[in-house]
Short mmCIF file of C-alpha atoms in Angstrom, two decimals:
data_model
loop_
_atom_site.label_atom_id
_atom_site.label_comp_id
_atom_site.label_asym_id
_atom_site.label_seq_id
_atom_site.Cartn_x
_atom_site.Cartn_y
_atom_site.Cartn_z
CA MET A 1123 63.27 94.83 79.61
CA THR A 1124 59.81 96.39 79.42
CA THR A 1125 57.34 95.00 76.89
CA LYS A 1126 55.57 97.71 74.99
CA GLU A 1127 53.12 95.36 73.26
CA SER A 1128 50.75 95.28 76.18
CA THR A 1129 47.02 94.79 76.33
CA PRO A 1130 44.68 97.74 76.99
CA ALA A 1131 44.18 96.49 80.57
CA VAL A 1132 47.93 96.63 81.16
CA ASP A 1133 48.14 100.12 79.71
CA ALA A 1134 45.44 101.13 82.15
CA GLY A 1135 47.79 100.38 85.04
CA MET A 1136 47.91 96.58 85.49
CA PRO A 1137 51.51 95.38 85.08
CA SER A 1138 52.25 92.48 82.76
CA PHE A 1139 53.76 89.27 84.10
CA SER A 1140 57.15 90.15 82.60
CA ASP A 1141 56.98 93.56 84.27
CA VAL A 1142 56.34 91.89 87.62
CA CYS A 1143 59.26 89.50 87.11
CA GLU A 1144 61.54 92.28 86.03
CA GLY A 1145 60.45 94.44 88.94
CA TRP A 1146 61.12 91.76 91.53
CA HIS A 1147 64.42 90.93 89.90
CA ARG A 1148 65.42 94.59 90.08
CA ALA A 1149 64.30 94.83 93.70
CA ALA A 1150 66.39 91.76 94.58
CA GLU A 1151 69.41 93.25 92.83
CA ASN A 1152 68.94 96.53 94.65
CA LEU A 1153 68.63 94.80 98.00
CA ASP A 1154 71.82 92.90 97.27
CA ARG A 1155 73.61 96.12 96.32
CA PHE A 1156 72.26 97.85 99.42
CA ASN A 1157 73.51 95.03 101.60
CA ARG A 1158 76.94 95.15 99.95
CA MET A 1159 77.18 98.88 100.59
CA LEU A 1160 76.56 98.32 104.27
CA THR A 1161 78.84 95.37 104.79
CA THR A 1162 81.84 95.92 102.54
CA ASP A 1163 84.60 98.51 102.39
CA ALA A 1164 85.18 100.77 99.43
CA LYS A 1165 88.73 101.47 98.31
CA ILE A 1166 89.55 104.84 99.83
CA ALA A 1167 92.77 106.82 100.28
CA GLN A 1168 94.16 105.60 96.95
CA THR A 1169 96.52 108.46 96.06
CA PRO A 1170 100.10 107.13 96.00
CA LYS A 1171 102.10 108.09 99.08
CA GLU A 1172 105.13 107.02 101.06
CA VAL A 1173 105.72 106.80 104.80
CA VAL A 1174 108.60 109.12 105.63
CA TRP A 1175 108.50 109.10 109.42
CA THR A 1176 106.93 107.10 112.23
CA LEU A 1177 106.74 107.50 115.97
CA ASN A 1178 104.74 105.11 118.12
CA LYS A 1179 101.46 104.79 116.13
CA ALA A 1180 101.86 108.07 114.26
CA LYS A 1181 102.92 108.13 110.62
CA LEU A 1182 103.90 110.97 108.36
CA TYR A 1183 102.96 110.45 104.73
CA HIS A 1184 104.41 112.22 101.75
CA TYR A 1185 102.20 112.18 98.67
CA ILE A 1186 103.98 111.52 95.40
CA PRO A 1187 103.87 114.79 93.42
CA VAL A 1188 102.11 114.76 90.08
CA VAL A 1189 103.45 117.97 88.55
CA PRO A 1190 107.05 118.59 87.41
CA GLU A 1191 109.39 120.00 90.04
CA GLN A 1192 109.65 123.44 88.43
CA ASP A 1193 105.86 123.84 88.62
CA ARG A 1194 105.56 122.97 92.30
CA LYS A 1195 104.86 125.49 95.03
CA PRO A 1196 107.96 126.13 97.14
CA VAL A 1197 106.03 126.08 100.43
CA PRO A 1198 104.87 122.55 101.32
CA LEU A 1199 101.49 121.88 102.89
CA PHE A 1200 101.27 119.80 106.05
CA MET A 1201 97.85 118.37 106.89
CA VAL A 1202 96.78 117.47 110.41
CA PHE A 1203 93.53 115.62 110.94
CA ALA A 1204 91.61 114.85 114.14
CA ILE A 1205 92.91 112.29 116.62
CA MET A 1206 89.74 110.18 116.85
CA ASN A 1207 89.21 109.49 113.14
CA ARG A 1208 91.31 108.25 110.26
CA PRO A 1209 92.57 111.00 107.98
CA HIS A 1210 91.45 109.19 104.82
CA VAL A 1211 88.55 111.59 104.34
CA LEU A 1212 91.07 114.03 102.88
CA ASP A 1213 91.70 111.53 100.11
CA LEU A 1214 88.32 109.87 99.92
CA ARG A 1215 88.19 108.38 96.44
CA PRO A 1216 89.87 108.85 93.09
CA GLY A 1217 88.23 111.72 91.27
CA HIS A 1218 86.92 113.22 94.48
CA SER A 1219 89.88 113.82 96.73
CA PHE A 1220 91.22 117.00 98.30
CA VAL A 1221 94.69 115.47 98.22
CA GLU A 1222 94.44 114.81 94.49
CA TYR A 1223 93.16 118.33 93.92
CA MET A 1224 96.04 119.97 95.79
CA LEU A 1225 98.62 117.71 94.13
CA ARG A 1226 97.28 118.77 90.75
CA HIS A 1227 97.78 122.38 91.81
CA GLY A 1228 101.43 121.74 92.50
CA TYR A 1229 101.58 121.39 96.27
CA GLU A 1230 104.12 119.26 98.07
CA LEU A 1231 101.79 117.42 100.47
CA TYR A 1232 102.45 115.80 103.83
CA LEU A 1233 99.81 114.16 106.00
CA MET A 1234 99.97 113.35 109.69
CA ASP A 1235 98.18 110.13 110.58
CA TRP A 1236 98.00 109.87 114.38
CA GLY A 1237 97.20 106.17 114.24
CA GLU A 1238 95.10 104.14 116.62
CA PRO A 1239 96.03 104.57 120.28
CA GLY A 1240 96.48 101.37 122.27
CA PRO A 1241 96.12 100.87 126.02
CA GLU A 1242 99.72 102.03 126.43
CA ASP A 1243 98.75 105.43 124.99
CA LYS A 1244 96.02 106.21 127.50
CA ASN A 1245 98.18 108.91 129.09
CA MET A 1246 98.72 110.75 125.83
CA CYS A 1247 97.33 114.25 125.98
CA PHE A 1248 97.37 117.36 123.83
CA ASP A 1249 100.76 118.28 125.30
CA ASP A 1250 102.19 115.19 123.60
CA TYR A 1251 100.40 115.66 120.30
CA THR A 1252 101.28 119.34 120.08
CA LEU A 1253 104.77 119.49 121.52
CA GLU A 1254 106.23 116.01 120.99
CA TYR A 1255 104.74 114.49 117.87
CA LEU A 1256 103.94 117.50 115.72
CA PRO A 1257 107.32 119.29 116.03
CA ARG A 1258 109.12 116.04 115.26
CA ALA A 1259 107.04 115.38 112.16
CA ILE A 1260 107.59 118.97 111.04
CA ARG A 1261 111.31 118.67 111.62
CA LYS A 1262 111.31 115.56 109.45
CA PHE A 1263 109.43 116.95 106.47
CA LYS A 1264 111.41 120.18 106.61
CA SER A 1265 114.61 118.16 106.37
CA ILE A 1266 113.20 116.10 103.48
CA SER A 1267 111.77 118.99 101.50
CA GLY A 1268 114.50 121.45 102.37
CA ALA A 1269 111.85 124.11 102.88
CA GLU A 1270 112.25 126.60 105.69
CA GLU A 1271 108.63 127.69 105.58
CA PHE A 1272 105.50 125.57 105.43
CA SER A 1273 101.72 125.79 105.48
CA MET A 1274 99.57 123.80 107.85
CA LEU A 1275 95.99 122.63 107.44
CA GLY A 1276 94.17 121.46 110.55
CA TRP A 1277 90.71 119.95 110.57
CA CYS A 1278 88.48 119.53 113.64
CA LEU A 1279 90.65 118.50 116.60
CA GLY A 1280 93.56 118.65 114.16
CA ALA A 1281 92.76 122.35 113.85
CA LEU A 1282 92.83 122.68 117.63
CA ILE A 1283 96.25 121.03 117.75
CA SER A 1284 97.49 123.15 114.83
CA THR A 1285 96.28 126.34 116.51
CA MET A 1286 98.01 125.47 119.78
CA TYR A 1287 101.18 124.59 117.91
CA ALA A 1288 101.06 127.82 115.89
CA ALA A 1289 100.68 129.85 119.08
CA LEU A 1290 103.41 128.00 120.97
CA ARG A 1291 105.96 127.75 118.15
CA PRO A 1292 105.41 130.86 116.03
CA ASP A 1293 109.02 130.89 114.82
CA ASP A 1294 109.21 127.31 113.54
CA GLY A 1295 108.58 128.38 109.95
CA LEU A 1296 104.80 128.19 109.88
CA LYS A 1297 103.78 130.66 107.20
CA ASN A 1298 100.12 129.86 106.55
CA LEU A 1299 97.57 128.25 108.81
CA MET A 1300 94.30 126.93 107.44
CA LEU A 1301 91.71 125.86 109.99
CA LEU A 1302 88.68 123.79 109.12
CA THR A 1303 85.76 123.58 111.56
CA ALA A 1304 88.05 124.27 114.51
CA PRO A 1305 86.58 123.75 117.98
CA LEU A 1306 88.35 126.50 119.94
CA ASP A 1307 85.92 128.68 121.86
CA PHE A 1308 83.44 127.06 124.24
CA SER A 1309 82.14 130.18 125.92
CA ASP A 1310 78.61 129.48 124.70
CA GLN A 1311 77.75 126.47 126.82
CA GLU A 1312 74.47 125.97 124.97
CA ALA A 1313 75.93 125.79 121.47
CA GLY A 1314 75.86 122.27 120.14
CA GLY A 1315 75.06 118.94 121.72
CA PHE A 1316 78.62 118.09 122.74
CA THR A 1317 78.97 121.27 124.78
CA ARG A 1318 75.59 120.76 126.41
CA TRP A 1319 76.27 117.13 127.27
CA SER A 1320 79.77 117.63 128.55
CA SER A 1321 78.87 120.69 130.62
CA ASN A 1322 76.21 118.74 132.49
CA PRO A 1323 77.40 117.82 136.01
CA ALA A 1324 76.18 114.23 135.47
CA PHE A 1325 78.76 113.77 132.72
CA ASN A 1326 82.13 112.89 134.18
CA ALA A 1327 85.03 112.47 131.76
CA ASN A 1328 87.36 111.49 134.60
CA THR A 1329 85.24 108.44 135.45
CA ILE A 1330 85.09 107.34 131.81
CA VAL A 1331 88.84 107.51 131.44
CA GLU A 1332 89.53 106.01 134.84
CA LYS A 1333 87.33 103.00 134.07
CA LEU A 1334 88.05 102.52 130.37
CA GLY A 1335 91.54 103.92 129.77
CA ASN A 1336 91.02 105.12 126.21
CA VAL A 1337 87.58 106.24 125.11
CA PRO A 1338 86.19 103.57 122.75
CA GLY A 1339 85.61 104.66 119.17
CA GLU A 1340 82.06 103.32 119.35
CA MET A 1341 81.29 105.70 122.19
CA ILE A 1342 82.61 108.71 120.27
CA ASP A 1343 80.87 107.57 117.10
CA SER A 1344 77.49 107.08 118.75
CA GLY A 1345 77.87 110.44 120.51
CA ALA A 1346 78.47 112.16 117.18
CA LYS A 1347 75.58 110.31 115.55
CA MET A 1348 73.21 111.15 118.38
CA LEU A 1349 73.65 114.85 117.64
CA LYS A 1350 71.38 114.24 114.63
CA PRO A 1351 69.87 110.84 115.32
CA ILE A 1352 67.25 110.70 112.59
CA GLU A 1353 69.62 111.78 109.82
CA ASN A 1354 72.43 109.47 110.95
CA TYR A 1355 70.54 106.35 111.94
CA PHE A 1356 67.80 106.50 109.33
CA GLY A 1357 68.11 109.32 106.81
CA SER A 1358 71.51 108.28 105.49
CA TYR A 1359 70.34 104.73 104.74
CA SER A 1360 67.02 105.74 103.26
CA MET A 1361 68.85 108.19 101.00
CA LEU A 1362 71.06 105.32 99.84
CA TRP A 1363 67.99 103.21 99.08
CA ASP A 1364 66.43 106.05 97.12
CA LYS A 1365 69.54 106.43 94.97
CA ILE A 1366 70.54 102.78 94.84
CA GLU A 1367 70.33 102.72 91.03
CA ASN A 1368 72.55 105.77 90.66
CA PRO A 1369 76.14 104.46 90.50
CA GLY A 1370 77.75 107.83 91.22
CA THR A 1371 75.77 108.42 94.39
CA VAL A 1372 76.18 104.84 95.54
CA GLU A 1373 79.94 104.99 95.05
CA ALA A 1374 80.18 108.25 96.98
CA TRP A 1375 78.01 106.88 99.79
CA HIS A 1376 80.05 103.69 99.98
CA ALA A 1377 83.33 105.59 100.25
CA MET A 1378 81.98 107.88 102.95
CA ASN A 1379 80.44 104.99 104.87
CA THR A 1380 83.73 103.12 104.73
CA TRP A 1381 85.45 106.09 106.35
CA VAL A 1382 82.68 106.61 108.91
CA ARG A 1383 82.73 102.94 109.97
CA ASP A 1384 86.49 102.91 110.48
CA ILE A 1385 86.37 104.21 114.02
CA ILE A 1386 89.27 104.43 116.43
CA PRO A 1387 89.49 105.13 120.16
CA MET A 1388 90.67 108.42 121.60
CA ALA A 1389 93.56 108.53 124.05
CA GLY A 1390 92.10 108.85 127.56
CA ALA A 1391 94.17 111.77 128.82
CA ALA A 1392 93.50 113.79 125.68
CA TYR A 1393 89.77 113.18 126.06
CA LYS A 1394 89.86 114.28 129.70
CA GLN A 1395 91.78 117.40 128.74
CA LEU A 1396 89.37 118.17 125.91
CA ILE A 1397 86.28 117.90 128.09
CA ASN A 1398 87.60 119.43 131.30
CA GLU A 1399 90.02 122.11 130.18
CA LEU A 1400 88.44 123.08 126.88
CA TYR A 1401 84.73 122.23 126.75
CA LYS A 1402 84.08 122.98 130.42
CA GLU A 1403 86.67 125.60 131.37
CA ASN A 1404 87.32 127.15 127.95
CA LYS A 1405 90.96 127.63 128.87
CA LEU A 1406 92.31 128.21 125.35
CA VAL A 1407 90.27 131.33 124.73
CA LYS A 1408 90.68 132.52 128.31
CA GLY A 1409 94.44 132.30 127.83
CA THR A 1410 94.96 129.94 130.74
CA LEU A 1411 95.65 126.71 128.87
CA GLN A 1412 99.09 125.32 129.56
CA LEU A 1413 100.88 122.60 127.61
CA ARG A 1414 104.07 121.30 129.18
CA GLY A 1415 104.06 124.33 131.45
CA GLU A 1416 103.86 126.80 128.55
CA THR A 1417 100.82 129.04 128.35
CA VAL A 1418 99.10 128.96 124.97
CA ASP A 1419 98.83 132.63 124.06
CA LEU A 1420 96.79 133.04 120.88
CA LYS A 1421 98.21 136.54 120.38
CA LYS A 1422 101.52 134.86 119.57
CA LEU A 1423 99.97 133.13 116.57
CA LYS A 1424 101.41 135.19 113.71
CA ALA A 1425 100.92 132.95 110.68
CA ASN A 1426 98.56 134.02 107.90
CA LEU A 1427 95.20 132.57 108.86
CA PHE A 1428 92.37 131.16 106.76
CA ASN A 1429 89.54 130.01 108.97
CA VAL A 1430 86.89 127.86 107.28
CA ILE A 1431 83.53 127.57 108.99
CA ALA A 1432 80.72 125.19 108.06
CA GLU A 1433 77.47 127.04 108.52
CA ALA A 1434 75.44 123.91 109.26
CA ASP A 1435 78.05 122.29 111.48
CA HIS A 1436 76.40 120.50 114.40
CA ILE A 1437 79.67 119.06 115.74
CA THR A 1438 81.59 122.34 115.84
CA PRO A 1439 78.99 125.11 115.77
CA PRO A 1440 80.30 128.23 113.97
CA CYS A 1441 80.50 130.21 117.21
CA GLN A 1442 83.25 127.86 118.43
CA SER A 1443 85.52 128.85 115.53
CA GLU A 1444 84.65 132.47 114.77
CA SER A 1445 85.98 134.32 117.79
CA ILE A 1446 89.57 133.26 117.15
CA MET A 1447 89.74 135.93 114.44
CA ASP A 1448 89.89 138.64 117.10
CA LEU A 1449 92.19 136.74 119.41
CA VAL A 1450 95.13 135.82 117.19
CA GLY A 1451 98.10 138.04 116.41
CA SER A 1452 97.98 137.35 112.65
CA GLU A 1453 97.79 140.42 110.46
CA ASP A 1454 96.67 138.55 107.35
CA LYS A 1455 93.52 136.67 108.33
CA GLU A 1456 90.33 135.67 106.59
CA LEU A 1457 87.14 134.01 107.73
CA PHE A 1458 85.46 131.88 105.09
CA ARG A 1459 81.96 130.52 105.52
CA VAL A 1460 80.73 127.56 103.52
CA ARG A 1461 77.23 126.14 103.37
CA GLY A 1462 77.40 122.59 104.65
CA GLY A 1463 78.20 120.38 107.57
CA HIS A 1464 81.31 119.38 109.50
CA ILE A 1465 82.49 116.81 106.97
CA GLY A 1466 80.37 117.75 103.97
CA ILE A 1467 82.22 121.00 103.28
CA MET A 1468 85.38 119.04 102.47
CA ALA A 1469 84.11 115.65 101.35
CA GLY A 1470 80.62 116.36 100.08
CA ARG A 1471 79.58 116.69 96.46
CA GLY A 1472 79.92 120.46 96.45
CA ALA A 1473 83.38 120.56 98.01
CA GLU A 1474 85.24 120.66 94.72
CA LYS A 1475 83.24 123.73 93.69
CA ASN A 1476 82.54 125.54 96.94
CA THR A 1477 85.43 124.88 99.30
CA TRP A 1478 88.61 123.56 97.70
CA PRO A 1479 89.08 126.33 95.08
CA HIS A 1480 88.79 129.05 97.74
CA MET A 1481 91.28 127.31 99.99
CA GLU A 1482 93.65 126.71 97.11
CA SER A 1483 93.53 130.25 95.77
CA TRP A 1484 94.10 131.72 99.26
CA LEU A 1485 97.01 129.39 99.83
CA SER A 1486 98.44 129.77 96.36
CA ALA A 1487 98.76 133.53 96.81
CA ARG A 1488 100.82 132.86 99.95
CA SER A 1489 102.85 129.86 98.84
CA GLY A 1490 105.43 131.66 96.73
CA GLY A 1491 109.11 131.48 97.55
CA MET B 513 64.59 102.94 93.78
CA SER B 514 61.13 104.44 93.80
CA GLN B 515 60.57 107.01 91.13
CA SER B 516 59.08 110.36 91.92
CA ASN B 517 55.94 109.59 89.92
CA ASP B 518 55.31 106.59 92.17
CA LYS B 519 54.47 108.80 95.07
CA GLN B 520 50.73 108.63 94.72
CA THR B 521 50.45 104.91 93.89
CA PHE B 522 51.45 101.72 95.60
CA ASP B 523 54.41 100.08 93.86
CA PRO B 524 54.48 96.29 94.44
CA PHE B 525 58.15 96.12 93.41
CA ASP B 526 59.36 98.57 96.01
CA PRO B 527 59.34 96.96 99.44
CA THR B 528 60.01 100.28 101.11
CA GLY B 529 57.64 102.34 99.01
CA MET B 530 55.10 102.87 101.76
CA LEU B 531 57.79 103.53 104.33
CA LYS B 532 59.27 106.06 101.96
CA GLN B 533 56.01 107.92 101.65
CA MET B 534 55.71 108.00 105.42
CA ARG B 535 59.29 109.12 105.71
CA ASP B 536 58.91 111.90 103.16
CA SER B 537 55.99 113.35 105.02
CA ASN B 538 57.36 112.91 108.55
CA MET B 539 61.13 112.83 108.55
CA GLU B 540 61.74 116.54 108.73
CA THR B 541 59.45 116.84 111.72
CA TRP B 542 60.98 113.83 113.43
CA SER B 543 64.45 115.09 112.79
CA LYS B 544 63.63 118.46 114.31
CA VAL B 545 61.95 116.90 117.33
CA MET B 546 64.81 114.47 117.98
CA THR B 547 67.53 117.06 117.48
CA GLU B 548 65.76 119.36 119.93
CA PHE B 549 65.31 116.46 122.35
CA VAL B 550 68.99 115.47 122.41
CA ASN B 551 69.85 119.11 123.05
CA THR B 552 67.82 119.31 126.25
CA GLU B 553 69.24 119.33 129.76
CA ALA B 554 67.07 116.33 130.61
CA TYR B 555 68.68 114.26 127.85
CA ALA B 556 72.18 115.38 128.86
CA GLU B 557 71.49 114.48 132.47
CA SER B 558 69.94 111.10 131.75
CA THR B 559 72.75 110.13 129.35
CA GLY B 560 75.36 111.17 131.88
CA ALA B 561 73.61 109.23 134.63
CA MET B 562 73.20 106.11 132.47
CA LEU B 563 76.84 106.19 131.43
CA ASP B 564 77.92 106.63 135.01
CA ALA B 565 75.70 103.75 136.14
CA TRP B 566 77.07 101.48 133.43
CA LEU B 567 80.68 102.35 134.28
CA THR B 568 80.07 101.87 138.01
CA THR B 569 78.28 98.53 137.69
CA SER B 570 80.58 97.06 135.08
CA GLY B 571 83.71 98.27 136.88
CA PRO B 572 83.96 95.48 139.47
CA PHE B 573 83.44 92.80 136.81
CA ARG B 574 86.13 94.31 134.64
CA LYS B 575 88.49 94.53 137.60
CA ALA B 576 87.79 90.94 138.65
CA MET B 577 88.37 89.75 135.09
CA GLU B 578 91.63 91.67 134.79
CA SER B 579 92.83 90.37 138.13
CA SER B 580 92.03 86.72 137.37
CA MET B 581 93.57 87.00 133.90
CA GLY B 582 96.66 88.56 135.47
CA GLN B 583 96.96 85.68 137.92
CA ALA B 584 96.44 83.08 135.20
CA MET B 585 99.10 84.67 132.99
CA ALA B 586 101.52 84.87 135.92
CA GLN B 587 100.94 81.16 136.65
CA MET B 588 101.88 80.36 133.06
CA ASN B 589 104.95 82.63 133.17
CA MET B 590 103.37 84.85 130.54
CA PRO B 591 103.43 88.64 130.53
CA THR B 592 100.20 90.35 131.53
CA ARG B 593 98.48 93.18 129.69
CA ASP B 594 100.05 95.64 132.15
CA ASP B 595 103.53 94.26 131.43
CA ILE B 596 103.04 94.71 127.70
CA THR B 597 101.64 98.20 128.22
CA ARG B 598 104.65 99.23 130.32
CA LEU B 599 106.99 97.78 127.71
CA ALA B 600 105.22 99.64 124.91
CA GLU B 601 105.51 102.90 126.86
CA ARG B 602 109.24 102.35 127.24
CA LEU B 603 109.57 101.58 123.55
CA THR B 604 107.88 104.86 122.68
CA ASN B 605 110.35 106.73 124.87
CA ILE B 606 113.24 104.96 123.17
CA GLU B 607 111.72 105.75 119.78
CA MET B 608 111.63 109.44 120.70
CA ARG B 609 115.30 109.41 121.65
CA LEU B 610 116.16 107.61 118.42
CA ASP B 611 114.16 110.18 116.49
CA ASP B 612 116.16 112.98 118.11
CA LEU B 613 119.44 111.17 117.38
CA ASP B 614 118.37 110.64 113.77
CA ALA B 615 117.56 114.33 113.42
CA ARG B 616 120.93 115.32 114.86
CA LEU B 617 122.76 112.94 112.57
CA SER B 618 120.91 114.32 109.56
CA GLU B 619 121.74 117.88 110.63
CA GLY B 620 125.40 116.89 111.09
CA ALA B 621 125.51 115.21 107.69
CA GLN B 622 123.92 118.23 106.05
CA SER B 623 126.35 120.70 107.63
CA ASN B 624 129.28 118.44 106.66
CA ASN B 625 128.04 118.42 103.08
CA THR B 626 127.73 122.19 103.09
CA GLN B 627 131.27 122.57 104.44
CA THR B 628 132.64 120.15 101.84
CA THR B 629 130.96 121.99 99.01
CA ASN B 630 132.28 125.31 100.30
#
């Protein structure tokens, strides 16, 4: 409470005693709030859902629809997130959730949660994710929903898995494929820190996996943060301090930080495959990548394709996603560029205005019976 | 917490006020410099070498620890980490077979229902 009845000296710039007390009190409160933001978890992934299938650590969620049955789209949407993060970022917080948004627009939504690999999963590779887990989950939700056709949304490594699946199983009923920041083409060995680091001869993925089994989440997390060290290790926190009295910003930061802190390891064999066969040898684009003895031929990918690229993506630089447009066999394909970063385009403040409506309207036009 | 009009004056209530001013004037430059630095070959090489050195030096300790733990568990008639891992792998295989059986049963039930209705 600021006192307005101040002396001329105070008006000239000298704070009153009550101002000083109030200021220090506010600073203490802000410090306490700041500390809480760093050390506690926000409630994320709150949209009601049910587990409809499990296999090993993987779970398939079905979100409870919010619109009457007659208003729902007949083609369900199946979402596949990356294997080294939790998928909760798709349903970050009530009022700002892609899942909520799509449910409101009448989609039947399924989400694949790969779970946290244990030491027994160190031999899991993309062959398993793409040809064992994914087809089984798809079989399950198709039997539940009764739909013959479905749409698939893949994000980051989930987009890589979705692309490989779409190319290997083009007749499984996949009608629409939406890719978000998909790391597919590594021909430019100087694009992005990950490509540079992993292409250096001193970096040996085989040794990491041989010694550690699975790649620790902390290692992946610090690698990602080191791509933009100042922003991630300092900028993010100083931004929080700047906006500490703004409840909306603080709540958004807390939710995002909760997701970022929830790190999981990556299965060793998948990591080795990613670095050696994709980052280093670029086998997918060269057409030499084989999963379970089957060659992944991108020309066989026939589903309608919506490829979303984040223009300021430092994890998957745009050049790693763009070239797929000329390589796939899809006739209906669209490249959509959004201003923003790898996660920001879907979970940032502008997502609800700049990204989600475009994705929804593209999908809606192709989700009829 | 600092307001924009505080920029030119020292605010005794904002413990990070001075840091903030420094940050505002320098962060963009620092960010650019650091991002360029981590994208150099020298950084990639040194990180790779450091990681390799850490894995090589810590390897024997990890192995010794695993081996002694394994022996201790065996002495106590307890399963080792490797035993549990092997068991978990087998369980996953069984789960996959069950999943296939479940799918076949569902298909069978569905076709039976269709036949009955027809």
